[in-house]
PDB file of C-alpha atoms in Angstrom:
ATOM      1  CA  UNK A   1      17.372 -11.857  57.705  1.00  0.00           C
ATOM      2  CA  UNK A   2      13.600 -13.274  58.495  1.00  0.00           C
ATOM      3  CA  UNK A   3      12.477 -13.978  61.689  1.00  0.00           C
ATOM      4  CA  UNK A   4      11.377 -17.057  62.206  1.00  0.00           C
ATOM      5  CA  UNK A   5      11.256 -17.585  66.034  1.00  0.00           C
ATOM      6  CA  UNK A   6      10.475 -15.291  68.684  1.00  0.00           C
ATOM      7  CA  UNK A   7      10.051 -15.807  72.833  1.00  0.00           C
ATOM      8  CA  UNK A   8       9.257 -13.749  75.532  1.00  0.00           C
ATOM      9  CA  UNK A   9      12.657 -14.338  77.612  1.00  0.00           C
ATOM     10  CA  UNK A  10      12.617 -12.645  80.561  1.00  0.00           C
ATOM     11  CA  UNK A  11      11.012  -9.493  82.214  1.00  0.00           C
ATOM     12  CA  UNK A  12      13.176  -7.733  84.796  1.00  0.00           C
ATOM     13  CA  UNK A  13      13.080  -4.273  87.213  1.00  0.00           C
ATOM     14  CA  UNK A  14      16.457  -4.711  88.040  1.00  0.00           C
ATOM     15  CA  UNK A  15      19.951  -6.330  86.942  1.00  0.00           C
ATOM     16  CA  UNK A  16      20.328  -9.175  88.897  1.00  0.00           C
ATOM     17  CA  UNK A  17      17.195 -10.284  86.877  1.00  0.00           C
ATOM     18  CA  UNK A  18      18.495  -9.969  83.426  1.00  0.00           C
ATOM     19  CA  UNK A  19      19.567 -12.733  81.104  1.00  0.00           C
ATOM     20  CA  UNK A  20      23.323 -13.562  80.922  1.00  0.00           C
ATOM     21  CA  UNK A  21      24.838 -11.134  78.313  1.00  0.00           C
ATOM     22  CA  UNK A  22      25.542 -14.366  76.302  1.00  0.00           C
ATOM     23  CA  UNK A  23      23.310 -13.027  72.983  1.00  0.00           C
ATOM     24  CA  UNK A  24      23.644  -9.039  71.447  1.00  0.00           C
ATOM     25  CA  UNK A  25      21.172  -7.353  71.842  1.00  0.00           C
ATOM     26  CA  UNK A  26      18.963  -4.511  70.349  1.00  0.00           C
ATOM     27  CA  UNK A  27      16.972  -1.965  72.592  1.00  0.00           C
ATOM     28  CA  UNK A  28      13.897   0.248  71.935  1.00  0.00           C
ATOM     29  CA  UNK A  29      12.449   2.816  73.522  1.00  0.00           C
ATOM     30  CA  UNK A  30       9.863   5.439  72.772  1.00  0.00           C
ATOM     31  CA  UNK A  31       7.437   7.413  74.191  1.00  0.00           C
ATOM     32  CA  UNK A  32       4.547   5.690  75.950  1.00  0.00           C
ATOM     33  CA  UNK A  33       1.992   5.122  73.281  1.00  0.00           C
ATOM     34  CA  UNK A  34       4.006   5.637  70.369  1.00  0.00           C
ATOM     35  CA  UNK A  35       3.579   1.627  69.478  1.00  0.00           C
ATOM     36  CA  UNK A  36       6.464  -0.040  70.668  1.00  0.00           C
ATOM     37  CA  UNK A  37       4.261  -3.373  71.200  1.00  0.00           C
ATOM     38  CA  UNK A  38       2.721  -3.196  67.597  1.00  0.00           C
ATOM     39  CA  UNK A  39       5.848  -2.461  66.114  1.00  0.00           C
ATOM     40  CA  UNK A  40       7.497  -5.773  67.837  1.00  0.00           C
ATOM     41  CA  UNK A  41       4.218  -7.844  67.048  1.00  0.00           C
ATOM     42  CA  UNK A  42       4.323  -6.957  63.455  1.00  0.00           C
ATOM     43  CA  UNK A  43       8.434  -7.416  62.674  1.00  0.00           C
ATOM     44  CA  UNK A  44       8.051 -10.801  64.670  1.00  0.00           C
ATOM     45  CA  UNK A  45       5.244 -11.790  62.613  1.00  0.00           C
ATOM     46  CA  UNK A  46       3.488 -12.473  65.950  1.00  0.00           C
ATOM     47  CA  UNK A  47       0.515 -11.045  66.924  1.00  0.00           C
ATOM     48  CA  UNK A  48       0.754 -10.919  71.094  1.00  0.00           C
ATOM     49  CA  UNK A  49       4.270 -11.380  71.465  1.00  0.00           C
ATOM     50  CA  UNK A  50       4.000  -8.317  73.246  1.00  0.00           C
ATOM     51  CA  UNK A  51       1.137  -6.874  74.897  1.00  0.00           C
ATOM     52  CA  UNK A  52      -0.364  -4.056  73.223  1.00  0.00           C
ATOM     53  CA  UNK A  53      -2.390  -1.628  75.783  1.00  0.00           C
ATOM     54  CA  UNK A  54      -4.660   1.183  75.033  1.00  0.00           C
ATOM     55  CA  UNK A  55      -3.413   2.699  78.615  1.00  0.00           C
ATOM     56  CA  UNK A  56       0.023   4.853  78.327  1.00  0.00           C
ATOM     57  CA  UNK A  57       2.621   4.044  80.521  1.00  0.00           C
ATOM     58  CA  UNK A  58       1.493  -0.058  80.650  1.00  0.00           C
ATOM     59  CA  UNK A  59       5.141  -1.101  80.168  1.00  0.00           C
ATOM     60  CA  UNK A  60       7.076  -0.582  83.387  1.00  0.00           C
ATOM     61  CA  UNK A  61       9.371  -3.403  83.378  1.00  0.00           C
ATOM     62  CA  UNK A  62      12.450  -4.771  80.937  1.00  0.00           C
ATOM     63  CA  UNK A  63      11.273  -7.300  78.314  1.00  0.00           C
ATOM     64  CA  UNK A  64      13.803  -9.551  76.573  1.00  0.00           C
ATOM     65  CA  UNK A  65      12.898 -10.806  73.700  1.00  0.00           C
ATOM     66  CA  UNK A  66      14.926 -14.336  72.738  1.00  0.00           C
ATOM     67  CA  UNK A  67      15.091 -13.729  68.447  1.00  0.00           C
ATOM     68  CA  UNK A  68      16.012 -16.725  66.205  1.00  0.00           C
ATOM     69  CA  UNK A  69      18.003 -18.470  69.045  1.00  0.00           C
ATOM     70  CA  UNK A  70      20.875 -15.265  68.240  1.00  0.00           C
ATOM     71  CA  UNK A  71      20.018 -12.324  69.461  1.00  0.00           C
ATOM     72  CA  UNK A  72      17.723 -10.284  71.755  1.00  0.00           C
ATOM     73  CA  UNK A  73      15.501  -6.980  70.992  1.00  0.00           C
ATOM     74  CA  UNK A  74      15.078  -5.535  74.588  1.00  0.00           C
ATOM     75  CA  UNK A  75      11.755  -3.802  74.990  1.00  0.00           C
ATOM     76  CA  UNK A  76      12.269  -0.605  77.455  1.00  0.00           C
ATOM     77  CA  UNK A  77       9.640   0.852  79.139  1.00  0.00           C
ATOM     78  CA  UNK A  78       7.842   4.059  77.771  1.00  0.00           C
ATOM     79  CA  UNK A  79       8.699   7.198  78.860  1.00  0.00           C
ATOM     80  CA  UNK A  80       6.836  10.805  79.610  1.00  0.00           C
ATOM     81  CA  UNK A  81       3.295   9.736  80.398  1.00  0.00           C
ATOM     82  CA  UNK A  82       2.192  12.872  82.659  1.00  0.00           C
ATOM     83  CA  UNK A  83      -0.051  10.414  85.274  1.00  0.00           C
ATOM     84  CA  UNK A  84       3.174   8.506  86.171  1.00  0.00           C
ATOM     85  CA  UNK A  85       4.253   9.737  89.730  1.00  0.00           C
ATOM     86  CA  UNK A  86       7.743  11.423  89.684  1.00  0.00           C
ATOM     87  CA  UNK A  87       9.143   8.966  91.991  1.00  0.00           C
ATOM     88  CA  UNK A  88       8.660   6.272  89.445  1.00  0.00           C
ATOM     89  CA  UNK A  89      10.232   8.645  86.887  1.00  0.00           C
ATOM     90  CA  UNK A  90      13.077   8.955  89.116  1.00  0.00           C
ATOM     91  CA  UNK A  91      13.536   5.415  89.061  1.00  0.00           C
ATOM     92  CA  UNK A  92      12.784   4.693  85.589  1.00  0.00           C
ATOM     93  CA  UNK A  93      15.680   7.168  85.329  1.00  0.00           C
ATOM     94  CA  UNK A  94      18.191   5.294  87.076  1.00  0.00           C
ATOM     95  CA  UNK A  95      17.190   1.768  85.695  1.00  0.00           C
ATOM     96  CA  UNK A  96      17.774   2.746  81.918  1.00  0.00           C
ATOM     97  CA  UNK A  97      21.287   4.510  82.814  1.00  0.00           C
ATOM     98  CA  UNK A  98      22.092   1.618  84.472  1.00  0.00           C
ATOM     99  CA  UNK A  99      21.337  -0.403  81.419  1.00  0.00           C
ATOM    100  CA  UNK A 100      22.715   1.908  78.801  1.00  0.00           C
ATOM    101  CA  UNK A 101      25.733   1.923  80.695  1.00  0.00           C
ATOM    102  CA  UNK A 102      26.571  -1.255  82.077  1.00  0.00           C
ATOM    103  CA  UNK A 103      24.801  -4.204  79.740  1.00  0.00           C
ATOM    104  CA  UNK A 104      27.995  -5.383  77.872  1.00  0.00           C
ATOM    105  CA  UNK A 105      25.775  -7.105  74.948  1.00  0.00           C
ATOM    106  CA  UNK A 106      23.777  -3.782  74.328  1.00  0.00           C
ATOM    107  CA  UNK A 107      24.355  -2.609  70.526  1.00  0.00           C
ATOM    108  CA  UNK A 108      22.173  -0.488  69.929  1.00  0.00           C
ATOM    109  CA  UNK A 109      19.041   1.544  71.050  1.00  0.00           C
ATOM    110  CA  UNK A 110      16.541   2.011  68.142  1.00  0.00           C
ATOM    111  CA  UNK A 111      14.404   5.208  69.532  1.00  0.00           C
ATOM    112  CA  UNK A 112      10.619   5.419  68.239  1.00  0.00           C
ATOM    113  CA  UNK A 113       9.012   8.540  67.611  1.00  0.00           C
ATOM    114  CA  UNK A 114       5.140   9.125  66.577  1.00  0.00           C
ATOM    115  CA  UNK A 115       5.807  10.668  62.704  1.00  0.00           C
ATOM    116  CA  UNK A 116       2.510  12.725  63.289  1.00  0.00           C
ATOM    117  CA  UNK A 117       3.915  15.058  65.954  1.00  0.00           C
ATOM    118  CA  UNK A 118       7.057  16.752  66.474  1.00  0.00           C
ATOM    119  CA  UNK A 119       9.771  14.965  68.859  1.00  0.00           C
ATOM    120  CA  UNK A 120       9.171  16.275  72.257  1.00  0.00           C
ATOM    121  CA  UNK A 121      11.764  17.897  74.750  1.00  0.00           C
ATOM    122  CA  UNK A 122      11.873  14.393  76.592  1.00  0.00           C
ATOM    123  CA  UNK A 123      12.435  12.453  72.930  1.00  0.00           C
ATOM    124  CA  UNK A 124      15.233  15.275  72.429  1.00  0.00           C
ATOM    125  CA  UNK A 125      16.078  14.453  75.957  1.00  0.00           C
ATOM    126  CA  UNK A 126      16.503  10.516  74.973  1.00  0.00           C
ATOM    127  CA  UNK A 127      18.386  10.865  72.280  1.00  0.00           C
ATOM    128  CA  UNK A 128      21.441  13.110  73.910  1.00  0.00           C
ATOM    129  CA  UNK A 129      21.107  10.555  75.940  1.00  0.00           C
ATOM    130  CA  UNK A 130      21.918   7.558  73.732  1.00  0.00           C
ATOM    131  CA  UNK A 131      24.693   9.851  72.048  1.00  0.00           C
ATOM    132  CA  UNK A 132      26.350  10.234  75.528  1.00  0.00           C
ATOM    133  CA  UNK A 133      26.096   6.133  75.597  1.00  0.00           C
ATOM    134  CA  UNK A 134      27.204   6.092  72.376  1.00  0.00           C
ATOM    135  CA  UNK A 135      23.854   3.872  70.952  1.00  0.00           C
ATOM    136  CA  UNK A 136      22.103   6.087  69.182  1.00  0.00           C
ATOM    137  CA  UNK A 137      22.142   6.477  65.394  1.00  0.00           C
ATOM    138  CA  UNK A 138      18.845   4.442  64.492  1.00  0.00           C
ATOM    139  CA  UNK A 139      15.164   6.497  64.649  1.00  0.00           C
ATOM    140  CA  UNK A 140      12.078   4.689  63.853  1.00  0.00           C
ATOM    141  CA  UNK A 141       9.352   6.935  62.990  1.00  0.00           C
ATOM    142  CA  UNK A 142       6.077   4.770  63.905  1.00  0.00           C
ATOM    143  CA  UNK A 143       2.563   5.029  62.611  1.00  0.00           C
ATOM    144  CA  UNK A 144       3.524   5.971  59.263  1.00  0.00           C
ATOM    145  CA  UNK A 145      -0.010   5.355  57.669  1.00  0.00           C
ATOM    146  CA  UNK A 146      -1.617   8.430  59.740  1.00  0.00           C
ATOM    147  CA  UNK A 147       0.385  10.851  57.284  1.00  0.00           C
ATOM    148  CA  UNK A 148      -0.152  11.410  53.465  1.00  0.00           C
ATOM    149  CA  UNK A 149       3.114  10.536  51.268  1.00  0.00           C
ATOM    150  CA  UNK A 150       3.738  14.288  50.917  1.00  0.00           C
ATOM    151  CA  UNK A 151       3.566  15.028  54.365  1.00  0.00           C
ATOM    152  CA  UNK A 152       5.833  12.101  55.413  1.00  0.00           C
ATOM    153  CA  UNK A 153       8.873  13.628  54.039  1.00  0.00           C
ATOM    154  CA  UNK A 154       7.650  16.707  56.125  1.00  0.00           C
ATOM    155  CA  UNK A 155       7.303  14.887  59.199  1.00  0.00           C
ATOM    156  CA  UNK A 156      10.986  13.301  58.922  1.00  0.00           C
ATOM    157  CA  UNK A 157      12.555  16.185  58.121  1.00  0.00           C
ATOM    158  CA  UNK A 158      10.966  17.781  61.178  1.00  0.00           C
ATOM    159  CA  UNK A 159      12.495  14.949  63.411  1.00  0.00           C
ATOM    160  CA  UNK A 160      15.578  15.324  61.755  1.00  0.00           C
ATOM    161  CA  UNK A 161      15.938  19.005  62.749  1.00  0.00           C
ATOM    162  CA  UNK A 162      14.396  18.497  66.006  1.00  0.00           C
ATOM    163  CA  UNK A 163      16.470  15.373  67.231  1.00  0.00           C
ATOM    164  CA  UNK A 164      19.941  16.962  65.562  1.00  0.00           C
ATOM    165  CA  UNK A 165      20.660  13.811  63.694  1.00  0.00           C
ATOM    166  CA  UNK A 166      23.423  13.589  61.741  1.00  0.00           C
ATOM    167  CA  UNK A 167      24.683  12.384  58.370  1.00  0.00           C
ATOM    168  CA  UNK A 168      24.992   8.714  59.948  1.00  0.00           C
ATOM    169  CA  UNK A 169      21.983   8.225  61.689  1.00  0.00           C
ATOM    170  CA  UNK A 170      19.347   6.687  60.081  1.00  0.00           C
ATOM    171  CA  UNK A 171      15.563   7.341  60.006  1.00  0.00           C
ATOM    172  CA  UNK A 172      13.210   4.387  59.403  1.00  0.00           C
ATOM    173  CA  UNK A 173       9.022   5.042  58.846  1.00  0.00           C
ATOM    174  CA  UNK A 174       7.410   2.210  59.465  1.00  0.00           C
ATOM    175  CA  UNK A 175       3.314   1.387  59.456  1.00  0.00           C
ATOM    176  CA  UNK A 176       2.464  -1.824  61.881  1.00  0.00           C
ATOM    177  CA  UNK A 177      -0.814  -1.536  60.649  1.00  0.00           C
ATOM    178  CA  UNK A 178      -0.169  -1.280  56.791  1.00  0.00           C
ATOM    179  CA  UNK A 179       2.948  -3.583  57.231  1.00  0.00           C
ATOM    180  CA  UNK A 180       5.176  -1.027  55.891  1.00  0.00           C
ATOM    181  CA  UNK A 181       8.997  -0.323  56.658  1.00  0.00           C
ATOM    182  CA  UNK A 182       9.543  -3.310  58.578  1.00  0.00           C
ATOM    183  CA  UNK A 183      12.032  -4.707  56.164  1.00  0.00           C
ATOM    184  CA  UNK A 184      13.919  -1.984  56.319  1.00  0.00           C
ATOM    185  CA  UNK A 185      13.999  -1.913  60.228  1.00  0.00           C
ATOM    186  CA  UNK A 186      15.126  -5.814  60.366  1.00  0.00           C
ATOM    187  CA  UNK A 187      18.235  -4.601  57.801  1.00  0.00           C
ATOM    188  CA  UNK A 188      18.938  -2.135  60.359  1.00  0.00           C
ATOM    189  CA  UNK A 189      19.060  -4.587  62.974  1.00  0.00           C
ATOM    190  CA  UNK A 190      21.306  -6.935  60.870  1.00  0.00           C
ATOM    191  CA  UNK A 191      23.810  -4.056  59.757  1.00  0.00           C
ATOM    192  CA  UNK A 192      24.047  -3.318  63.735  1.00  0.00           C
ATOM    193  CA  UNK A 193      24.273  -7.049  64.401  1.00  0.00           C
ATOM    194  CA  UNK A 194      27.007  -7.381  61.963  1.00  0.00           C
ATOM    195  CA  UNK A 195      29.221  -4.287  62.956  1.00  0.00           C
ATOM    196  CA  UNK A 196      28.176  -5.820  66.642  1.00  0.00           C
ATOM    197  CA  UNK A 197      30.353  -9.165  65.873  1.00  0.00           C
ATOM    198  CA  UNK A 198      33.427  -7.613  63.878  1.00  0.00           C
TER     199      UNK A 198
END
């Protein structure tokens, strides 16, 4: 699959502002900073599709991304930045078990994690949480070009222990900057959208 058109769709808080669940659709979510907007901007081939911000925490709302007129990639906000009050935590909280649990065209959550550090209690957090939803299976280790080859393999292993993936899941490293390991990533997507229409 290339991409060869990509739209902003839609930006929501709530439900009642989402798109019909007429398209599937593919989630991510990661950490704030761990470069959910680069990542999108380089796989779409665009380079401000999404906003990239040098402030954690930017993202607070739900982005839908409209992909090749047949399917969506759903940008979620970032999670765990330590200036974000806990009321907004609370109801960043609720909004994304909402979604997990009651958007019919959801197929899958893609989770990013920085490869340079070891996943956090709130990334090991996310992913039970996914697993309970029954989306996870699909880890995309970002910023792949701030490691050496060697320690790479280091790095995913790491996450591997850390998030308790298993046999099936999938772990993706992927540069924005060097333009590495999106191909792979837009497979994923296209196995998921596949399985998604059987």
């Amino acid at each position: 699959m290339r991409i060869t058109k990509s739209e902003l769709e839609c930006v929501a808080v709530k439900p009642s502002q989402y798109p019909s669940a007429d398209l599937p659709e593919i989630a991510f979510v990661g950490r704030s900073n761990v470069g959910k907007s680069s990542l999108l901007n380089y796989i779409t081939g665009r380079k401000a599709l999404a906003r990239v911000s040098g402030s954690p925490g930017k993202t607070r709302t739900i982005n839908f991304y409209r992909i090749n007129d047949s399917f969506r990639i759903v940008d979620l906000p970032g999670y765990g930045y330590a200036k974000v009050s806990r009321e907004i935590t609370k109801d960043w909280d609720k909004m994304m078990a909402d979604f997990f649990d009651k958007r019919e065209s959801l197929l899958r959550v893609i989770q990013l994690v920085d490869i340079r550090h070891e996943p956090s209690a709130q990334d090991v957090e996310m992913y039970d949480f996914l697993r309970k939803y029954g989306l996870s299976g699909v880890i995309c280790a970002t910023k792949a070009d701030k490691v050496s080859g060697n320690q790479r393999q280091k790095s995913i292993s790491a996450i591997k222990k850390r998030l308790n993936l298993t046999l099936d899941d999938i772990i993706i490293s992927v540069s924005a900057l060097k333009k590495t390991g999106g191909d792979e990533l837009i497979a994923a997507i296209e196995r998921e959208l596949e399985h998604g229409t059987e």
